[in-house]
Amino acid sequence: MPLGGEQVPQNLDAVAVRAWCGLALDALGGAREEIDAINVYPVADGDTGTNLYLTVESASQAVDAVFTGLEPARPSLAEAVRAMAHGALIGARGNSGTILSQLLRGMAQVLGADRDTAHADGPALALALRRAAESAYQAVARPVEGTVLTVAAAAADAACDAGDDSDCGAVARAAYDSACRALDATPEQLAVLGRAGVVDAGGRGLVAVLGALVGALSGQTVLSPYVKTGASGGHARVEPAEPVECQDIQADAPAPAFEVIYLLEADDTAVARLRTRLDGLGDSLVVVGGDGLWNVHVHVDDAGAAVEAGVEAGRPHRIRITHFGAGDAHTAGAAQPPRERAQRAIVAVVPGEGLAGLYAEAGATTVPARPGEPPASGELVEAVRRAHAREVVLLPNDAELRHTAAAAAEQARTEGVRVALIPTRSAVQGIAALAVHEPDRRFDEDVVAMTSAAGATRYAELAVAERQSWTMAGICQAGDVLGLIDGDVAVIGDDTTRTARSVLDRMLAAGGEMVTLVLGEDVPDSLGDELEKHVREVHLAVDTVVYRGGRQSALLLIGVE
């Protein structure tokens, strides 16, 4: 697959690992729906893309946490790759996510062997990819070719053939190109894929992850991979597959009814016995991890027996049982009759305690957004569950959360909740959406009205520059007050009030009827008074409303409707 730009030789260090996680998360976020649509093996439950995204999201957050914890120093390569592997292990979801976590663990075993090394070269990366493929095969009780395992093996073979003088960028590129070719061949290796006219979904996800590695190492932009080779020899996109019945996938035997996943604290000997026990209970058995912590995944008819086997082996926790075709079966509280669901609810990500109170008063279930700690999709799913409604409107209130929110919405839908995601990019857009929310309207009409209100609201934010930097408005120095309009720096100033007035004037030059101001914890009430007076005197017939954002909110948020 073509790549843009010239290759810049680079070795793999902790910063590159962090960049890899971020790029992989973006790539899987963009390809999630496509991957879900072609998911027909081992069970046609349409969640492989979502599961891979959630797994990498957990890995990425673990790496970010290591960087944050060591500031201003940087972690070593070993610390970064171990954090990545551990995050993937504890956050692994589904068959493909569990296998991906073992691939990352295999890489970490090689790249993290030397605690003090700052970076790895090309041959070390090739060896890591080889170890990754081998450990993934070992983790799967009954490996099947034409799956993500085949794609991983092909990537490892090409990486090792790249040559001892190749740098990491060249090794990653060789692995990626070979993975793409192997992916194209999967329908010829696995009959169910050939019948459905698709490639392996897990392999497609691994190609996206390897493409992100190329981007992190070489600085190249990896074009989104296609999913099937066309007649011309190029890559032609396959339309989403029609749903495939489980009986078509495993024609020799009925598919198991449940997917069981849990983390397990146990020693190696107990896990070896557990593998044998679970292999006799079902199929799609994958046990990954080590050093006393494991992630267990299996498809069975008797979910209780699978959990009981874990109890006998050690201490299972984070138990997740999914009934194929019937959404999520949460064992906690199963003995109690479910309370009646509300018809409709709002779930919103909110920065600051004051705004959280405002949203809550409007009836929304809130998810806190802490500085530098964006909520994971699992937190959003839990909020949807707490809302306990048949219909949910999800307000992410941050452009960076679009993929996270989309994954959460998809998961909630598998649990029987009708979810509409409104792509709000700021809390002030969420306020505008809440202002027109009418729960008695038809769901579609309510969503349209809220989406229109949010889209008609321009948003701005005041922040303080932490260091010298180039911006759209010129060079800023540490301590400067930055005025960001619709996400881009538009004003650079040295005074909060003057900068805020300048931002307001720019926004209102295009018109507006209502200004919303949200003051941060350290901002005095007098700023709101001064800005309200300025709007009243300079911009006729424009109303202003002021809220306190409270702790952990931005310096100042501005909305113009």
JSON list of N, CA, C and O in Angstrom, two decimals, residues 47-80:
[
{"chain": "A", "resi": 47, "resn": "ASP", "atom": "N", "xyz": [-18.05, -7.19, 16.35]},
{"chain": "A", "resi": 47, "resn": "ASP", "atom": "CA", "xyz": [-17.45, -6.31, 17.36]},
{"chain": "A", "resi": 47, "resn": "ASP", "atom": "C", "xyz": [-15.93, -6.30, 17.35]},
{"chain": "A", "resi": 47, "resn": "ASP", "atom": "O", "xyz": [-15.31, -5.73, 18.26]},
{"chain": "A", "resi": 48, "resn": "THR", "atom": "N", "xyz": [-15.30, -6.90, 16.34]},
{"chain": "A", "resi": 48, "resn": "THR", "atom": "CA", "xyz": [-13.83, -6.99, 16.35]},
{"chain": "A", "resi": 48, "resn": "THR", "atom": "C", "xyz": [-13.17, -5.61, 16.32]},
{"chain": "A", "resi": 48, "resn": "THR", "atom": "O", "xyz": [-12.21, -5.36, 17.05]},
{"chain": "A", "resi": 49, "resn": "GLY", "atom": "N", "xyz": [-13.68, -4.71, 15.49]},
{"chain": "A", "resi": 49, "resn": "GLY", "atom": "CA", "xyz": [-13.10, -3.38, 15.42]},
{"chain": "A", "resi": 49, "resn": "GLY", "atom": "C", "xyz": [-13.22, -2.64, 16.74]},
{"chain": "A", "resi": 49, "resn": "GLY", "atom": "O", "xyz": [-12.28, -1.99, 17.21]},
{"chain": "A", "resi": 50, "resn": "THR", "atom": "N", "xyz": [-14.39, -2.75, 17.36]},
{"chain": "A", "resi": 50, "resn": "THR", "atom": "CA", "xyz": [-14.60, -2.10, 18.66]},
{"chain": "A", "resi": 50, "resn": "THR", "atom": "C", "xyz": [-13.69, -2.70, 19.72]},
{"chain": "A", "resi": 50, "resn": "THR", "atom": "O", "xyz": [-13.09, -1.98, 20.52]},
{"chain": "A", "resi": 51, "resn": "ASN", "atom": "N", "xyz": [-13.57, -4.02, 19.73]},
{"chain": "A", "resi": 51, "resn": "ASN", "atom": "CA", "xyz": [-12.72, -4.68, 20.73]},
{"chain": "A", "resi": 51, "resn": "ASN", "atom": "C", "xyz": [-11.26, -4.31, 20.58]},
{"chain": "A", "resi": 51, "resn": "ASN", "atom": "O", "xyz": [-10.55, -4.09, 21.56]},
{"chain": "A", "resi": 52, "resn": "LEU", "atom": "N", "xyz": [-10.78, -4.26, 19.35]},
{"chain": "A", "resi": 52, "resn": "LEU", "atom": "CA", "xyz": [-9.39, -3.86, 19.11]},
{"chain": "A", "resi": 52, "resn": "LEU", "atom": "C", "xyz": [-9.16, -2.42, 19.54]},
{"chain": "A", "resi": 52, "resn": "LEU", "atom": "O", "xyz": [-8.12, -2.09, 20.13]},
{"chain": "A", "resi": 53, "resn": "TYR", "atom": "N", "xyz": [-10.12, -1.56, 19.24]},
{"chain": "A", "resi": 53, "resn": "TYR", "atom": "CA", "xyz": [-10.00, -0.16, 19.66]},
{"chain": "A", "resi": 53, "resn": "TYR", "atom": "C", "xyz": [-9.91, -0.05, 21.18]},
{"chain": "A", "resi": 53, "resn": "TYR", "atom": "O", "xyz": [-9.04, 0.66, 21.71]},
{"chain": "A", "resi": 54, "resn": "LEU", "atom": "N", "xyz": [-10.77, -0.75, 21.89]},
{"chain": "A", "resi": 54, "resn": "LEU", "atom": "CA", "xyz": [-10.77, -0.68, 23.34]},
{"chain": "A", "resi": 54, "resn": "LEU", "atom": "C", "xyz": [-9.47, -1.24, 23.93]},
{"chain": "A", "resi": 54, "resn": "LEU", "atom": "O", "xyz": [-8.96, -0.74, 24.93]},
{"chain": "A", "resi": 55, "resn": "THR", "atom": "N", "xyz": [-8.92, -2.27, 23.30]},
{"chain": "A", "resi": 55, "resn": "THR", "atom": "CA", "xyz": [-7.66, -2.85, 23.77]},
{"chain": "A", "resi": 55, "resn": "THR", "atom": "C", "xyz": [-6.52, -1.87, 23.60]},
{"chain": "A", "resi": 55, "resn": "THR", "atom": "O", "xyz": [-5.72, -1.66, 24.53]},
{"chain": "A", "resi": 56, "resn": "VAL", "atom": "N", "xyz": [-6.42, -1.25, 22.43]},
{"chain": "A", "resi": 56, "resn": "VAL", "atom": "CA", "xyz": [-5.34, -0.29, 22.19]},
{"chain": "A", "resi": 56, "resn": "VAL", "atom": "C", "xyz": [-5.56, 0.98, 23.02]},
{"chain": "A", "resi": 56, "resn": "VAL", "atom": "O", "xyz": [-4.60, 1.61, 23.47]},
{"chain": "A", "resi": 57, "resn": "GLU", "atom": "N", "xyz": [-6.80, 1.34, 23.25]},
{"chain": "A", "resi": 57, "resn": "GLU", "atom": "CA", "xyz": [-7.07, 2.50, 24.10]},
{"chain": "A", "resi": 57, "resn": "GLU", "atom": "C", "xyz": [-6.49, 2.27, 25.50]},
{"chain": "A", "resi": 57, "resn": "GLU", "atom": "O", "xyz": [-5.86, 3.17, 26.08]},
{"chain": "A", "resi": 58, "resn": "SER", "atom": "N", "xyz": [-6.66, 1.09, 26.04]},
{"chain": "A", "resi": 58, "resn": "SER", "atom": "CA", "xyz": [-6.12, 0.78, 27.35]},
{"chain": "A", "resi": 58, "resn": "SER", "atom": "C", "xyz": [-4.59, 0.80, 27.33]},
{"chain": "A", "resi": 58, "resn": "SER", "atom": "O", "xyz": [-3.95, 1.30, 28.27]},
{"chain": "A", "resi": 59, "resn": "ALA", "atom": "N", "xyz": [-3.99, 0.28, 26.26]},
{"chain": "A", "resi": 59, "resn": "ALA", "atom": "CA", "xyz": [-2.53, 0.30, 26.13]},
{"chain": "A", "resi": 59, "resn": "ALA", "atom": "C", "xyz": [-2.02, 1.73, 26.05]},
{"chain": "A", "resi": 59, "resn": "ALA", "atom": "O", "xyz": [-1.02, 2.09, 26.69]},
{"chain": "A", "resi": 60, "resn": "SER", "atom": "N", "xyz": [-2.69, 2.56, 25.27]},
{"chain": "A", "resi": 60, "resn": "SER", "atom": "CA", "xyz": [-2.27, 3.95, 25.09]},
{"chain": "A", "resi": 60, "resn": "SER", "atom": "C", "xyz": [-2.36, 4.72, 26.40]},
{"chain": "A", "resi": 60, "resn": "SER", "atom": "O", "xyz": [-1.46, 5.51, 26.74]},
{"chain": "A", "resi": 61, "resn": "GLN", "atom": "N", "xyz": [-3.42, 4.50, 27.15]},
{"chain": "A", "resi": 61, "resn": "GLN", "atom": "CA", "xyz": [-3.56, 5.20, 28.42]},
{"chain": "A", "resi": 61, "resn": "GLN", "atom": "C", "xyz": [-2.49, 4.79, 29.41]},
{"chain": "A", "resi": 61, "resn": "GLN", "atom": "O", "xyz": [-2.00, 5.61, 30.20]},
{"chain": "A", "resi": 62, "resn": "ALA", "atom": "N", "xyz": [-2.08, 3.52, 29.38]},
{"chain": "A", "resi": 62, "resn": "ALA", "atom": "CA", "xyz": [-1.03, 3.06, 30.28]},
{"chain": "A", "resi": 62, "resn": "ALA", "atom": "C", "xyz": [0.30, 3.72, 29.95]},
{"chain": "A", "resi": 62, "resn": "ALA", "atom": "O", "xyz": [1.06, 4.10, 30.85]},
{"chain": "A", "resi": 63, "resn": "VAL", "atom": "N", "xyz": [0.59, 3.87, 28.66]},
{"chain": "A", "resi": 63, "resn": "VAL", "atom": "CA", "xyz": [1.83, 4.53, 28.25]},
{"chain": "A", "resi": 63, "resn": "VAL", "atom": "C", "xyz": [1.79, 6.01, 28.64]},
{"chain": "A", "resi": 63, "resn": "VAL", "atom": "O", "xyz": [2.77, 6.56, 29.16]},
{"chain": "A", "resi": 64, "resn": "ASP", "atom": "N", "xyz": [0.67, 6.66, 28.40]},
{"chain": "A", "resi": 64, "resn": "ASP", "atom": "CA", "xyz": [0.54, 8.07, 28.79]},
{"chain": "A", "resi": 64, "resn": "ASP", "atom": "C", "xyz": [0.76, 8.23, 30.29]},
{"chain": "A", "resi": 64, "resn": "ASP", "atom": "O", "xyz": [1.38, 9.20, 30.74]},
{"chain": "A", "resi": 65, "resn": "ALA", "atom": "N", "xyz": [0.26, 7.29, 31.08]},
{"chain": "A", "resi": 65, "resn": "ALA", "atom": "CA", "xyz": [0.39, 7.38, 32.53]},
{"chain": "A", "resi": 65, "resn": "ALA", "atom": "C", "xyz": [1.85, 7.28, 32.97]},
{"chain": "A", "resi": 65, "resn": "ALA", "atom": "O", "xyz": [2.28, 7.96, 33.91]},
{"chain": "A", "resi": 66, "resn": "VAL", "atom": "N", "xyz": [2.64, 6.46, 32.27]},
{"chain": "A", "resi": 66, "resn": "VAL", "atom": "CA", "xyz": [4.07, 6.35, 32.59]},
{"chain": "A", "resi": 66, "resn": "VAL", "atom": "C", "xyz": [4.77, 7.66, 32.30]},
{"chain": "A", "resi": 66, "resn": "VAL", "atom": "O", "xyz": [5.60, 8.13, 33.10]},
{"chain": "A", "resi": 67, "resn": "PHE", "atom": "N", "xyz": [4.47, 8.27, 31.16]},
{"chain": "A", "resi": 67, "resn": "PHE", "atom": "CA", "xyz": [5.08, 9.56, 30.83]},
{"chain": "A", "resi": 67, "resn": "PHE", "atom": "C", "xyz": [4.70, 10.62, 31.86]},
{"chain": "A", "resi": 67, "resn": "PHE", "atom": "O", "xyz": [5.54, 11.38, 32.33]},
{"chain": "A", "resi": 68, "resn": "THR", "atom": "N", "xyz": [3.42, 10.67, 32.21]},
{"chain": "A", "resi": 68, "resn": "THR", "atom": "CA", "xyz": [2.95, 11.67, 33.17]},
{"chain": "A", "resi": 68, "resn": "THR", "atom": "C", "xyz": [3.59, 11.46, 34.54]},
{"chain": "A", "resi": 68, "resn": "THR", "atom": "O", "xyz": [4.00, 12.42, 35.21]},
{"chain": "A", "resi": 69, "resn": "GLY", "atom": "N", "xyz": [3.72, 10.21, 34.95]},
{"chain": "A", "resi": 69, "resn": "GLY", "atom": "CA", "xyz": [4.26, 9.91, 36.26]},
{"chain": "A", "resi": 69, "resn": "GLY", "atom": "C", "xyz": [5.73, 10.24, 36.43]},
{"chain": "A", "resi": 69, "resn": "GLY", "atom": "O", "xyz": [6.20, 10.45, 37.55]},
{"chain": "A", "resi": 70, "resn": "LEU", "atom": "N", "xyz": [6.46, 10.27, 35.31]},
{"chain": "A", "resi": 70, "resn": "LEU", "atom": "CA", "xyz": [7.90, 10.51, 35.38]},
{"chain": "A", "resi": 70, "resn": "LEU", "atom": "C", "xyz": [8.29, 11.94, 35.00]},
{"chain": "A", "resi": 70, "resn": "LEU", "atom": "O", "xyz": [9.48, 12.27, 35.00]},
{"chain": "A", "resi": 71, "resn": "GLU", "atom": "N", "xyz": [7.31, 12.77, 34.64]},
{"chain": "A", "resi": 71, "resn": "GLU", "atom": "CA", "xyz": [7.65, 14.14, 34.24]},
{"chain": "A", "resi": 71, "resn": "GLU", "atom": "C", "xyz": [8.43, 14.85, 35.36]},
{"chain": "A", "resi": 71, "resn": "GLU", "atom": "O", "xyz": [8.15, 14.66, 36.54]},
{"chain": "A", "resi": 72, "resn": "PRO", "atom": "N", "xyz": [9.48, 15.65, 34.98]},
{"chain": "A", "resi": 72, "resn": "PRO", "atom": "CA", "xyz": [9.84, 16.06, 33.62]},
{"chain": "A", "resi": 72, "resn": "PRO", "atom": "C", "xyz": [10.76, 15.07, 32.90]},
{"chain": "A", "resi": 72, "resn": "PRO", "atom": "O", "xyz": [11.13, 15.29, 31.75]},
{"chain": "A", "resi": 73, "resn": "ALA", "atom": "N", "xyz": [11.15, 13.98, 33.58]},
{"chain": "A", "resi": 73, "resn": "ALA", "atom": "CA", "xyz": [11.98, 12.97, 32.92]},
{"chain": "A", "resi": 73, "resn": "ALA", "atom": "C", "xyz": [11.12, 12.14, 31.97]},
{"chain": "A", "resi": 73, "resn": "ALA", "atom": "O", "xyz": [9.89, 12.22, 31.99]},
{"chain": "A", "resi": 74, "resn": "ARG", "atom": "N", "xyz": [11.79, 11.37, 31.13]},
{"chain": "A", "resi": 74, "resn": "ARG", "atom": "CA", "xyz": [11.09, 10.49, 30.20]},
{"chain": "A", "resi": 74, "resn": "ARG", "atom": "C", "xyz": [11.34, 9.03, 30.58]},
{"chain": "A", "resi": 74, "resn": "ARG", "atom": "O", "xyz": [12.41, 8.70, 31.09]},
{"chain": "A", "resi": 75, "resn": "PRO", "atom": "N", "xyz": [10.38, 8.17, 30.32]},
{"chain": "A", "resi": 75, "resn": "PRO", "atom": "CA", "xyz": [10.59, 6.75, 30.62]},
{"chain": "A", "resi": 75, "resn": "PRO", "atom": "C", "xyz": [11.59, 6.14, 29.65]},
{"chain": "A", "resi": 75, "resn": "PRO", "atom": "O", "xyz": [11.82, 6.66, 28.54]},
{"chain": "A", "resi": 76, "resn": "SER", "atom": "N", "xyz": [12.16, 5.03, 30.03]},
{"chain": "A", "resi": 76, "resn": "SER", "atom": "CA", "xyz": [13.02, 4.27, 29.14]},
{"chain": "A", "resi": 76, "resn": "SER", "atom": "C", "xyz": [12.15, 3.50, 28.15]},
{"chain": "A", "resi": 76, "resn": "SER", "atom": "O", "xyz": [10.92, 3.39, 28.32]},
{"chain": "A", "resi": 77, "resn": "LEU", "atom": "N", "xyz": [12.78, 2.94, 27.13]},
{"chain": "A", "resi": 77, "resn": "LEU", "atom": "CA", "xyz": [12.03, 2.12, 26.18]},
{"chain": "A", "resi": 77, "resn": "LEU", "atom": "C", "xyz": [11.38, 0.95, 26.89]},
{"chain": "A", "resi": 77, "resn": "LEU", "atom": "O", "xyz": [10.22, 0.61, 26.64]},
{"chain": "A", "resi": 78, "resn": "ALA", "atom": "N", "xyz": [12.12, 0.32, 27.81]},
{"chain": "A", "resi": 78, "resn": "ALA", "atom": "CA", "xyz": [11.58, -0.83, 28.54]},
{"chain": "A", "resi": 78, "resn": "ALA", "atom": "C", "xyz": [10.33, -0.45, 29.32]},
{"chain": "A", "resi": 78, "resn": "ALA", "atom": "O", "xyz": [9.33, -1.18, 29.32]},
{"chain": "A", "resi": 79, "resn": "GLU", "atom": "N", "xyz": [10.37, 0.68, 30.00]},
{"chain": "A", "resi": 79, "resn": "GLU", "atom": "CA", "xyz": [9.21, 1.13, 30.78]},
{"chain": "A", "resi": 79, "resn": "GLU", "atom": "C", "xyz": [8.01, 1.39, 29.88]},
{"chain": "A", "resi": 79, "resn": "GLU", "atom": "O", "xyz": [6.87, 1.06, 30.23]},
{"chain": "A", "resi": 80, "resn": "ALA", "atom": "N", "xyz": [8.25, 1.97, 28.71]},
{"chain": "A", "resi": 80, "resn": "ALA", "atom": "CA", "xyz": [7.15, 2.30, 27.80]},
{"chain": "A", "resi": 80, "resn": "ALA", "atom": "C", "xyz": [6.51, 1.04, 27.22]},
{"chain": "A", "resi": 80, "resn": "ALA", "atom": "O", "xyz": [5.28, 0.91, 27.20]}
]
